[in-house]
Coordinates of C-alpha atoms in Angstrom, one line a residue:
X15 CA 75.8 61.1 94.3
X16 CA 75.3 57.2 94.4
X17 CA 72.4 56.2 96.9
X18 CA 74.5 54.1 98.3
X19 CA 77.2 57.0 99.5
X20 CA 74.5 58.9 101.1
X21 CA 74.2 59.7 104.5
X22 CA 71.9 62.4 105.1
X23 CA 70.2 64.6 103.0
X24 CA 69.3 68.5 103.0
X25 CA 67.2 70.8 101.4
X26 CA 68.8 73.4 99.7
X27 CA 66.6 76.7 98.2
X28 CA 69.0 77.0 94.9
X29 CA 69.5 72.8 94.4
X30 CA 66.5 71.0 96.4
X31 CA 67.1 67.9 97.9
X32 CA 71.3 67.3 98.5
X33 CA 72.8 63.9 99.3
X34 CA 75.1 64.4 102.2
X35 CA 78.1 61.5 102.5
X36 CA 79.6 60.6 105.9
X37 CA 82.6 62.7 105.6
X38 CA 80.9 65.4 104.8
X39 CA 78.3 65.3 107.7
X40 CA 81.7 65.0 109.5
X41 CA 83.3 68.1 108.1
X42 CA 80.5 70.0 108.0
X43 CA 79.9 69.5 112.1
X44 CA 83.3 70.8 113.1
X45 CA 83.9 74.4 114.3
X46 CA 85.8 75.0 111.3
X47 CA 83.4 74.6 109.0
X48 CA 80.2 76.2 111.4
X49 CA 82.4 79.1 111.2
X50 CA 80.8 79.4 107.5
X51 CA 77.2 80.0 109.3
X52 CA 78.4 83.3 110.5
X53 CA 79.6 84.8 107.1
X54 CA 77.8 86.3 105.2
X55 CA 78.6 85.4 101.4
X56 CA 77.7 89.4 100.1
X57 CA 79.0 90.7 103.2
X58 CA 76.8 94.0 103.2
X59 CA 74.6 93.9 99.9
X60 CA 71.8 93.4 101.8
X61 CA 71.7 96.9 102.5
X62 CA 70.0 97.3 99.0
X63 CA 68.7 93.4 98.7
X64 CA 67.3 93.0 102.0
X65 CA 67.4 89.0 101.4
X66 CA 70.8 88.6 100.5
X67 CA 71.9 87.5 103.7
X68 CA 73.2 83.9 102.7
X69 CA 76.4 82.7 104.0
X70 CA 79.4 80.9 103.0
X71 CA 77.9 77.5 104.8
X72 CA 75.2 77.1 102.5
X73 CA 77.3 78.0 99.2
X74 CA 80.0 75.6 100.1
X75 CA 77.5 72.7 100.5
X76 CA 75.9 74.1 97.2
X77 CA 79.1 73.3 96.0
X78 CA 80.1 70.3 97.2
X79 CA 76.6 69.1 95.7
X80 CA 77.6 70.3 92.2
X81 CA 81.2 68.8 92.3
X82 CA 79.3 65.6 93.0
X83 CA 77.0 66.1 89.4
X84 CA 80.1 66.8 87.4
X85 CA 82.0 63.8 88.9
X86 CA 78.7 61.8 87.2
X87 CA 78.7 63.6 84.4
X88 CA 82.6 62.6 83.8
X89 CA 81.8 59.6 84.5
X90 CA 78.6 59.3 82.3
X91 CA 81.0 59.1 78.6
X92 CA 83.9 57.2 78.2
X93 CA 87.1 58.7 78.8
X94 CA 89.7 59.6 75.7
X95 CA 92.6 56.7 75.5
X96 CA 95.3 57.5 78.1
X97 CA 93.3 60.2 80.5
X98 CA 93.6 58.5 83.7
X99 CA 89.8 57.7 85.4
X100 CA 89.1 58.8 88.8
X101 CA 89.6 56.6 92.0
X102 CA 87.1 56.7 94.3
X103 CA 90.1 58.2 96.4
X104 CA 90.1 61.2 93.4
X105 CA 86.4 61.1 94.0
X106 CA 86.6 61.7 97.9
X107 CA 88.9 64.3 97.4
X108 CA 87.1 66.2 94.9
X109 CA 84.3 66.2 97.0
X110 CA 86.1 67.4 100.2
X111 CA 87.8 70.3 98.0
X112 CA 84.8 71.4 97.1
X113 CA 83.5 71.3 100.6
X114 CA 86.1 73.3 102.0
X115 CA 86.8 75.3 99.6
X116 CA 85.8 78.7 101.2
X117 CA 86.8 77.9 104.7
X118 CA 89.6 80.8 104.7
X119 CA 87.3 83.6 104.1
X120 CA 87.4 86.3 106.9
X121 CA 84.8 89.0 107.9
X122 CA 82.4 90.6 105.6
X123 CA 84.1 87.7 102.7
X124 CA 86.3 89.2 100.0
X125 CA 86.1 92.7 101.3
X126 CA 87.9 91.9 104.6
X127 CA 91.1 91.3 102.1
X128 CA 90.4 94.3 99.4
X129 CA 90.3 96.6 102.7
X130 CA 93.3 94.8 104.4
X131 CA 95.0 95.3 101.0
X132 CA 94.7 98.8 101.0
X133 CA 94.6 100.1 104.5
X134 CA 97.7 98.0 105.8
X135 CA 99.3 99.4 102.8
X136 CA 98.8 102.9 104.5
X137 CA 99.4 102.2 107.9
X138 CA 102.4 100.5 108.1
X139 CA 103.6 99.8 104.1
X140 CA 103.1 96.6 104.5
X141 CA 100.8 94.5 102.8
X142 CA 97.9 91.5 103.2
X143 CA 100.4 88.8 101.4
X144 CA 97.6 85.9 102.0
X145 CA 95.2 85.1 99.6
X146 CA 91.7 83.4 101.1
X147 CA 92.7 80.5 99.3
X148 CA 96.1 80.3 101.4
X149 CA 94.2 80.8 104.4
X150 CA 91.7 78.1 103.0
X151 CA 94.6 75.5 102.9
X152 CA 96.1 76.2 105.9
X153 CA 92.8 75.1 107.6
X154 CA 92.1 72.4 105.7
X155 CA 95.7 71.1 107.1
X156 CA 94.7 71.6 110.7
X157 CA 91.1 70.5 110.2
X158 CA 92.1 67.2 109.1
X159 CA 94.9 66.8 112.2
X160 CA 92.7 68.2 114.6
X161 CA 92.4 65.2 117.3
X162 CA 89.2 66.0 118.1
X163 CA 87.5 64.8 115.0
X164 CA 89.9 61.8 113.3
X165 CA 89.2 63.2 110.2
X166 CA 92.5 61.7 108.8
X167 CA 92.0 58.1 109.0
X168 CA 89.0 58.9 106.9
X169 CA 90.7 59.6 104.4
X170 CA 92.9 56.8 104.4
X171 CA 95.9 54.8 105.9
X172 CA 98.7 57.4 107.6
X173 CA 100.7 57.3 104.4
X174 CA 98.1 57.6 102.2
X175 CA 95.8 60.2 103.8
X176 CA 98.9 62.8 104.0
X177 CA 99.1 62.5 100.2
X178 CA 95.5 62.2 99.6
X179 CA 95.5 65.5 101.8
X180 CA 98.2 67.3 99.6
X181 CA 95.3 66.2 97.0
X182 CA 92.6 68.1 98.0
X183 CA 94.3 71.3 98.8
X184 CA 96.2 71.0 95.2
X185 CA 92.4 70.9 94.1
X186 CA 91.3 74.0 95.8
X187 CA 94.0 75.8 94.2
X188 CA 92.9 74.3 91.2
X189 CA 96.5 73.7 90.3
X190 CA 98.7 70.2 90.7
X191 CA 102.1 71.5 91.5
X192 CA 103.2 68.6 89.9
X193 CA 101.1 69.1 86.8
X194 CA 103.9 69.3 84.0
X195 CA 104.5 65.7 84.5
X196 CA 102.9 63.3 82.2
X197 CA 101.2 61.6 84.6
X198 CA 99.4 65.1 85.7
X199 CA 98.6 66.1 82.1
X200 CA 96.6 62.9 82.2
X201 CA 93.9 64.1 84.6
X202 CA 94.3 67.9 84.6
X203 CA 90.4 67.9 84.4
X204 CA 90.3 67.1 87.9
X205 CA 92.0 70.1 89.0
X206 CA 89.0 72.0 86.9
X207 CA 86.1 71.0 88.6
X208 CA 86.4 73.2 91.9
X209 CA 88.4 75.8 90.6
X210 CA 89.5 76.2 87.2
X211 CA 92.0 78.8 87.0
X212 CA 92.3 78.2 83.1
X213 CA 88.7 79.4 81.6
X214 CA 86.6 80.3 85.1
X215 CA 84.1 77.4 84.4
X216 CA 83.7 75.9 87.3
X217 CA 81.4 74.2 90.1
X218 CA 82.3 77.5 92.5
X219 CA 80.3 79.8 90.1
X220 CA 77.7 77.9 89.1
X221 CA 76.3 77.6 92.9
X222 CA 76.8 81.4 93.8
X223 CA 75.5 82.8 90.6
X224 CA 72.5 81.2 90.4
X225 CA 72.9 81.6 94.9
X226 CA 73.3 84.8 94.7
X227 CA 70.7 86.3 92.2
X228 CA 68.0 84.0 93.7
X229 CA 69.0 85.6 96.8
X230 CA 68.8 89.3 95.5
X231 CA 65.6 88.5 93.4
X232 CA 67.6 89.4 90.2
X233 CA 66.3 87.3 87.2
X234 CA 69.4 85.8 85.6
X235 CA 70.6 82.7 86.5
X236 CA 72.7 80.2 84.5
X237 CA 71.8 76.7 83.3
X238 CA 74.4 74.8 84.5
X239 CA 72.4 71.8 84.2
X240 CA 72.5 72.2 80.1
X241 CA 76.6 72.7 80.5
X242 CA 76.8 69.4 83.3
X243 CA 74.6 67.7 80.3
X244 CA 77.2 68.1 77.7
X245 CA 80.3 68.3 80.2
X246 CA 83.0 65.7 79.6
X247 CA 86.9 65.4 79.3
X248 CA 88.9 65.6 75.7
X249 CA 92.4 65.8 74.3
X250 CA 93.8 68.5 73.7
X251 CA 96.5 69.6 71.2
X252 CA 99.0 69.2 73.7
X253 CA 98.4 66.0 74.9
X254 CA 96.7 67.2 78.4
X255 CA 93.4 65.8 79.6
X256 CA 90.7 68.9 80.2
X257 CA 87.1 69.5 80.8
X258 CA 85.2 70.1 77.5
X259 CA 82.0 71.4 75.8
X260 CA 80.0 70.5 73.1
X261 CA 80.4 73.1 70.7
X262 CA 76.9 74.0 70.4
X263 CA 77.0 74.8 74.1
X264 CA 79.4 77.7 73.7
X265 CA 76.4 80.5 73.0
X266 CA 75.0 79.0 76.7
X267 CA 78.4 79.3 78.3
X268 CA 78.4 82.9 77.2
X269 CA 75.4 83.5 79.1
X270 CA 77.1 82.3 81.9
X271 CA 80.1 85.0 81.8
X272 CA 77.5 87.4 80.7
X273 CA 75.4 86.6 83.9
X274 CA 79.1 87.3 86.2
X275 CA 79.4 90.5 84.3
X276 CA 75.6 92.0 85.1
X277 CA 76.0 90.5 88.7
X278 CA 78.9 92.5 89.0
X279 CA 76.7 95.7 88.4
X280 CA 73.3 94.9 89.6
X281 CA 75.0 93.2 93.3
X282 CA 78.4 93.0 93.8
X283 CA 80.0 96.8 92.9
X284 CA 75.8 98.6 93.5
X285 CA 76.9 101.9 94.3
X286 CA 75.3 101.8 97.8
X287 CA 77.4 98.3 98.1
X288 CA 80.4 100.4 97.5
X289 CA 79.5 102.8 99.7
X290 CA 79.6 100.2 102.4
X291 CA 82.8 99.0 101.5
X292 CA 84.1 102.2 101.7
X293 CA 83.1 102.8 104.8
X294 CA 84.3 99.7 106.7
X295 CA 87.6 100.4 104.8
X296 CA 87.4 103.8 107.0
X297 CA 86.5 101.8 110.2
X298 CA 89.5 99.7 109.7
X299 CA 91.5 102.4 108.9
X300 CA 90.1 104.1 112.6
X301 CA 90.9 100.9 114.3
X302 CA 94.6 100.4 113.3
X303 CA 95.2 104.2 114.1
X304 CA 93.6 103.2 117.7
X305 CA 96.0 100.5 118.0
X306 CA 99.2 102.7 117.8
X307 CA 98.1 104.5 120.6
X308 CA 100.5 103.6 123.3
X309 CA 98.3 102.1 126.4
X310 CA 99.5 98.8 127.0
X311 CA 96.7 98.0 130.1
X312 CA 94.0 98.7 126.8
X313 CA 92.7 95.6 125.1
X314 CA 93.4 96.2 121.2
X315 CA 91.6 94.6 118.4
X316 CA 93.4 92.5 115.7
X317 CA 92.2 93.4 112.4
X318 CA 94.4 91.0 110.2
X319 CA 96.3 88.0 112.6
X320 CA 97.7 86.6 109.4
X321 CA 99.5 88.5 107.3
X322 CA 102.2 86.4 106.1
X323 CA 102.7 84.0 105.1
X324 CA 104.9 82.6 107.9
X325 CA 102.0 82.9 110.1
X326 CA 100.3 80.5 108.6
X327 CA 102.6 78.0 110.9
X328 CA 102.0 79.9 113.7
X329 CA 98.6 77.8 115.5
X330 CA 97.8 80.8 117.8
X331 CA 97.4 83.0 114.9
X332 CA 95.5 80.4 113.4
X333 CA 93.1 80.0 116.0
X334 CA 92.7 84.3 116.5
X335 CA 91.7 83.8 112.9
X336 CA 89.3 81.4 113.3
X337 CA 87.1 83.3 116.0
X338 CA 86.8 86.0 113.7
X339 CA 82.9 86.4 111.7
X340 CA 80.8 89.1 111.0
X341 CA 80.2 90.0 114.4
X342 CA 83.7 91.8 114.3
X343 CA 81.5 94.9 113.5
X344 CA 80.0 94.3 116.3
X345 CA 83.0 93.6 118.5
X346 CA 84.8 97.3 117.5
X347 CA 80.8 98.9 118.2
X348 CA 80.8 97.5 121.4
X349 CA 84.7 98.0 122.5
X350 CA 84.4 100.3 125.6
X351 CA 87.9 101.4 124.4
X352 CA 87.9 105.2 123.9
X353 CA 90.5 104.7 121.1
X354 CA 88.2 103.2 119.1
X355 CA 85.6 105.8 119.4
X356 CA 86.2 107.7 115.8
X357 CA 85.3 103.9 114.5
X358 CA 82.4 103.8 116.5
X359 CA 80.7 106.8 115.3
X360 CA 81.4 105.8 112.0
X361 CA 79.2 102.6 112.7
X362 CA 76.8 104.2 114.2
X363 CA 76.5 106.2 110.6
X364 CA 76.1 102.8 109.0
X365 CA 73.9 102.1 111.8
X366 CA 71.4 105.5 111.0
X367 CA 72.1 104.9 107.1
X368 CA 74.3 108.4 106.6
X369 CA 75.8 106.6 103.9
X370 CA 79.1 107.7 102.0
X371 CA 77.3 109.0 98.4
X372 CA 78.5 108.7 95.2
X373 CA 79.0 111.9 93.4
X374 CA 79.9 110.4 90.1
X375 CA 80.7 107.7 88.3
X376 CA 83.0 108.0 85.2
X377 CA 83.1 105.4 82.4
X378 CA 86.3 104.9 80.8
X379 CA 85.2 103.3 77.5
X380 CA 86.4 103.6 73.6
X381 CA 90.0 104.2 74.3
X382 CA 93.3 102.6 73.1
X383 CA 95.9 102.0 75.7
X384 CA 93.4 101.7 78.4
X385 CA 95.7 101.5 81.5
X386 CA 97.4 104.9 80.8
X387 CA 94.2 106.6 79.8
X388 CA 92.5 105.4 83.5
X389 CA 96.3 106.5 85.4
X390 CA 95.5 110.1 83.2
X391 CA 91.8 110.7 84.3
X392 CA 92.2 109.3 87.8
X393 CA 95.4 112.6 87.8
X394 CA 92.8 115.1 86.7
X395 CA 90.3 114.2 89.4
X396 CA 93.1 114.1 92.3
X397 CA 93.8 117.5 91.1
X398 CA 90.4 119.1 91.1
X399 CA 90.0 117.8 94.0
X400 CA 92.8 119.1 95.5
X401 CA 91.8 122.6 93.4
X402 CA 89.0 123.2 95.2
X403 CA 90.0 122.6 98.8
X404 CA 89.0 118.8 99.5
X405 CA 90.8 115.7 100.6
X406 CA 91.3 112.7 99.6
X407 CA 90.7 110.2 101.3
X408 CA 89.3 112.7 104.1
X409 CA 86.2 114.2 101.7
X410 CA 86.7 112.1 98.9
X411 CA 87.2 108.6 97.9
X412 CA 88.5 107.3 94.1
X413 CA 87.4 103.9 93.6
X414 CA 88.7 102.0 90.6
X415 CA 85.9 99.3 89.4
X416 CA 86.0 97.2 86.9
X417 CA 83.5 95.1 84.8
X418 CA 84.6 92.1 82.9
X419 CA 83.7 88.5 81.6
X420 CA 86.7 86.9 84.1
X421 CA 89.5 87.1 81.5
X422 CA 89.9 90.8 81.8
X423 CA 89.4 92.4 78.1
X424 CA 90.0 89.0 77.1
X425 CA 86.7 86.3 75.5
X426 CA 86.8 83.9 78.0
X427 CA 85.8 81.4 75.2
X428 CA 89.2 81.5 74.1
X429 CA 90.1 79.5 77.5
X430 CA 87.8 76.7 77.0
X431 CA 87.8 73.5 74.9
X432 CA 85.1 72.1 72.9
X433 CA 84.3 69.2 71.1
X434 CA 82.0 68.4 68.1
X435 CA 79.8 65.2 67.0
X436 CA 81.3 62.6 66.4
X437 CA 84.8 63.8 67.4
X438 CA 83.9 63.7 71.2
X439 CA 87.3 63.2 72.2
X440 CA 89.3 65.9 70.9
X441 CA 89.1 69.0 72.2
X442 CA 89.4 72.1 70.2
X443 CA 88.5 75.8 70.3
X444 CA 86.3 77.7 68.6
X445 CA 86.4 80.2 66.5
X446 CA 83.7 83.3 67.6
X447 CA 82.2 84.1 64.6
X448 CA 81.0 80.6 64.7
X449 CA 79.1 81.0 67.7
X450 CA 77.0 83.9 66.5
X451 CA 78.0 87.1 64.9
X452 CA 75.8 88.9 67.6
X453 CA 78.6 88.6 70.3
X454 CA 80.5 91.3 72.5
X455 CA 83.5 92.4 71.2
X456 CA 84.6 94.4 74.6
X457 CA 84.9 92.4 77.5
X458 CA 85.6 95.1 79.9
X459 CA 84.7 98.7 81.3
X460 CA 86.5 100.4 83.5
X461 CA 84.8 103.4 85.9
X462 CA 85.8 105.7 87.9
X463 CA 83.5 106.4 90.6
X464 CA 84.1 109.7 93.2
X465 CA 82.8 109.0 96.9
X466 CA 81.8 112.1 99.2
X467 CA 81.9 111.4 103.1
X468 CA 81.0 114.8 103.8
X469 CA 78.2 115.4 107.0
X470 CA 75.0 117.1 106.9
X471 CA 77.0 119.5 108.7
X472 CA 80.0 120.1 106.2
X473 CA 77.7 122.8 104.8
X474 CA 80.8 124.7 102.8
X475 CA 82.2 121.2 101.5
X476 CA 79.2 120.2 100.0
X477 CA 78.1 123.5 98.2
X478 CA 81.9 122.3 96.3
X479 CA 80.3 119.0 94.7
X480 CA 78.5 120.7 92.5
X481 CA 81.5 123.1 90.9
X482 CA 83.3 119.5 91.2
X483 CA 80.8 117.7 88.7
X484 CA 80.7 120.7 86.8
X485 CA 85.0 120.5 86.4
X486 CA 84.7 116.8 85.3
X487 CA 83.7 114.7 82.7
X488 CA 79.9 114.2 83.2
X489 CA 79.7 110.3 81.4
X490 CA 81.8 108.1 79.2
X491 CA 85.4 109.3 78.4
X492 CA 86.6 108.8 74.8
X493 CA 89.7 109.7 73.4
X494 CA 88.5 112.9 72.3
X495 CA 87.3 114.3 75.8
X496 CA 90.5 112.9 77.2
X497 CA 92.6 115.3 75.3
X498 CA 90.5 117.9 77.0
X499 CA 92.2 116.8 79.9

């Protein structure tokens, strides 16, 4: 950022020294986005990395800081004849996207909606029909009308700041819904800085890679600054206005996919991270059965105030949503509600580390018609299971992971646009084989991993995991030892 635009600055482990504008300072001091302080961004890996125990505030300022480098970098090269150059309204709003982007997480950050998903799904059939990011928008909305902070007129005159509003959430989606239009096509690359929805490049993952594995003390860490060095917008085939590469950059931008991937298996799906998961999926699951007890004197817990997306309008719900942090744990620990007990002793197993273990973990690699093959395996363990006496989810848990570069089994390379010298305005793609012939050609893995939840005390359950291993497929599945099935 300019000198000029700065207002304070902040020293930042992963960045150093940040430059803070005025609206920033101002969003970042209301309760909405202090909220943030109290989330932690890897909910419970610090139960194997005892210093991951970040939060959501310091990535989203990471963030902002890093949509303010790319705006420069833009900036830095001349744009291709007919993109349209950013305003220093455009400006504004990329930076307060970027700000707020993360404002609509909930407790314990994406798991609090992969458990919602799941155990709603059980309780009642309904499901979790918000996304984060529809959260997110909804409180970017009420932020910016909330009379006690005027954050509107900074934005602009009434007219203006309601569109310039509609602006920054479109950017947070990382979508214009108006982006067919010629107009839009002209500055798409706007819409890819915060959160690009078309390759997964973007400002987002740069901060919490590199935040995350500084905070676990795992080695790899991308060079964003080489990409930001070589970042710039080009023409595409189509006639729309994106965010490009040079083409020598596309072995580094690899590396950056490649570093997602092993954070995925080093941090983000550790087995003992899973385990957690699992067991505040359980917790939940205790809770909402509490809550149907009929006692109408007992003060219940609300797991999930907004489901729908109708209650998005509702400002009550709203504002149950926004006292809700990490501390919920805490909250259902502390309740001196006896229907809550089974979820209590449950915490009080995370609490003495009796930990949900995994029994195995299955591989579902080399096979054609992958989706089938995982529906097949995941049949043959829910009956061996169910063989030998034991219940799922009561004994034993499935869980489905899987491992990718962000595209699925797709290269994400084949999202992204490059350019070459001399031709710095056109933006092509390249062809893989160009890059390096030492490249992965599978971009996904699929496992299968089997969870007991069994006590010390389950003596004649547990003598049962070993004749379960010993009726399963010990490693990788191929198509061979499927048909064994």
């Amino acid at each position: 950022m300019a000198r000029e635009e700065t207002y304070k600055i902040v020293l930042d482990p992963v960045h150093g020294i940040i430059h803070l504008d005025a609206l920033a300072v101002k969003i970042i001091d209301t309760l909405y986005f202090q909220r943030l302080r109290y989330l932690k961004q890897l909910a419970f890996a610090d139960f194997v990395y005892p210093g991951a125990t970040h939060t959501r505030f310091a990535h989203s300022i990471g963030v902002y800081h890093l949509a303010c480098q790319m705006i420069n970098a833009i900036e830095a090269h001349k744009l291709p004849d007919g993109a349209i150059e950013m305003s220093p309204e455009d400006k504004k709003c990329i930076r307060v996207a970027a700000l707020c982007h993360d404002l609509g997480h909930g407790p314990f950050s994406h798991v609090y909606t992969q458990i919602g998903n799941k155990v709603l799904k059980e309780d009642d059939g309904s499901e979790l029909q918000l996304k984060h990011e529809d959260v997110t928008l909804a409180l970017v909305d009420k932020m910016f009308k909330d009379d006690r902070y005027h954050l509107k007129k900074d934005l602009g005159p009434d007219g203006k700041a309601e569109e310039l509003l509609n602006l920054i959430k479109e950017l947070i989606r990382g979508k214009c819904e108006a982006e067919m239009l010629p107009t839009e096509k002209r500055k798409k690359y706007m819409f890819q800085i915060v959160s690009n929805v078309d390759s997964g490049v973007d400002v987002d993952k740069w901060d919490y890679f590199n935040r995350d594995a500084m905070a676990c003390g795992i080695s790899e860490r991308f060079q964003y600054e080489r990409a930001l060095s070589v970042a710039r917008v080009v023409k595409t085939r189509d006639g729309v206005f994106e965010l490009g590469y040079r083409d020598y950059d596309a072995f580094n931008l690899y590396s950056m996919f490649n570093t997602r991937f092993t954070l995925y298996r080093k941090i983000y799906k550790h087995k003992v991270v899973v385990a957690m998961d699992l067991m505040m999926r359980d917790v939940f699951r205790s809770v909402l059965r509490g809550n149907k007890i009929k006692n109408d004197k007992r003060e219940r817990i609300d797991l999930f105030p907004l489901r729908q997306k109708d209650d998005l309008k509702d400002q009550d719900k709203l504002n149950k949503f926004l006292k809700m942090t990490d501390d919920l744990l805490f909250k259902i620990r502390d309740s001196s509600e006896e229907l809550y007990r089974d979820a209590q002793d449950l915490i009080q197993r995370i609490h003495d580390r009796q930990l949900y273990k995994l029994v195995m973990d299955i591989p579902v690699v080399k096979v054609e018609d992958l989706e089938r093959k995982v529906a097949e395996i995941r049949v043959h363990i829910e009956n061996t299971v169910k063989k030998l006496e034991l219940k799922i989810p009561e004994d034993i848990e499935i869980e489905e992971l899987r491992f990718d570069y962000g595209q699925m089994s797709k290269d994400p390379i084949m999202k992204l646009y490059f350019y070459r010298k001399g031709q710095e305005d056109t933006g092509v793609k390249l062809d893989k084989d160009s890059v390096s012939p030492v490249l992965p050609r599978i971009f996904q893995e699929v496992h299968l991993r089997l969870y007991q939840k069994l006590k010390s005390t389950d003596e004649e359950k547990l003598a049962k995991l070993d004749e379960l291993k010993k009726m399963l497929p010990e490693k990788a599945i191929s198509s061979s030892s499927l048909k064994k099935l």
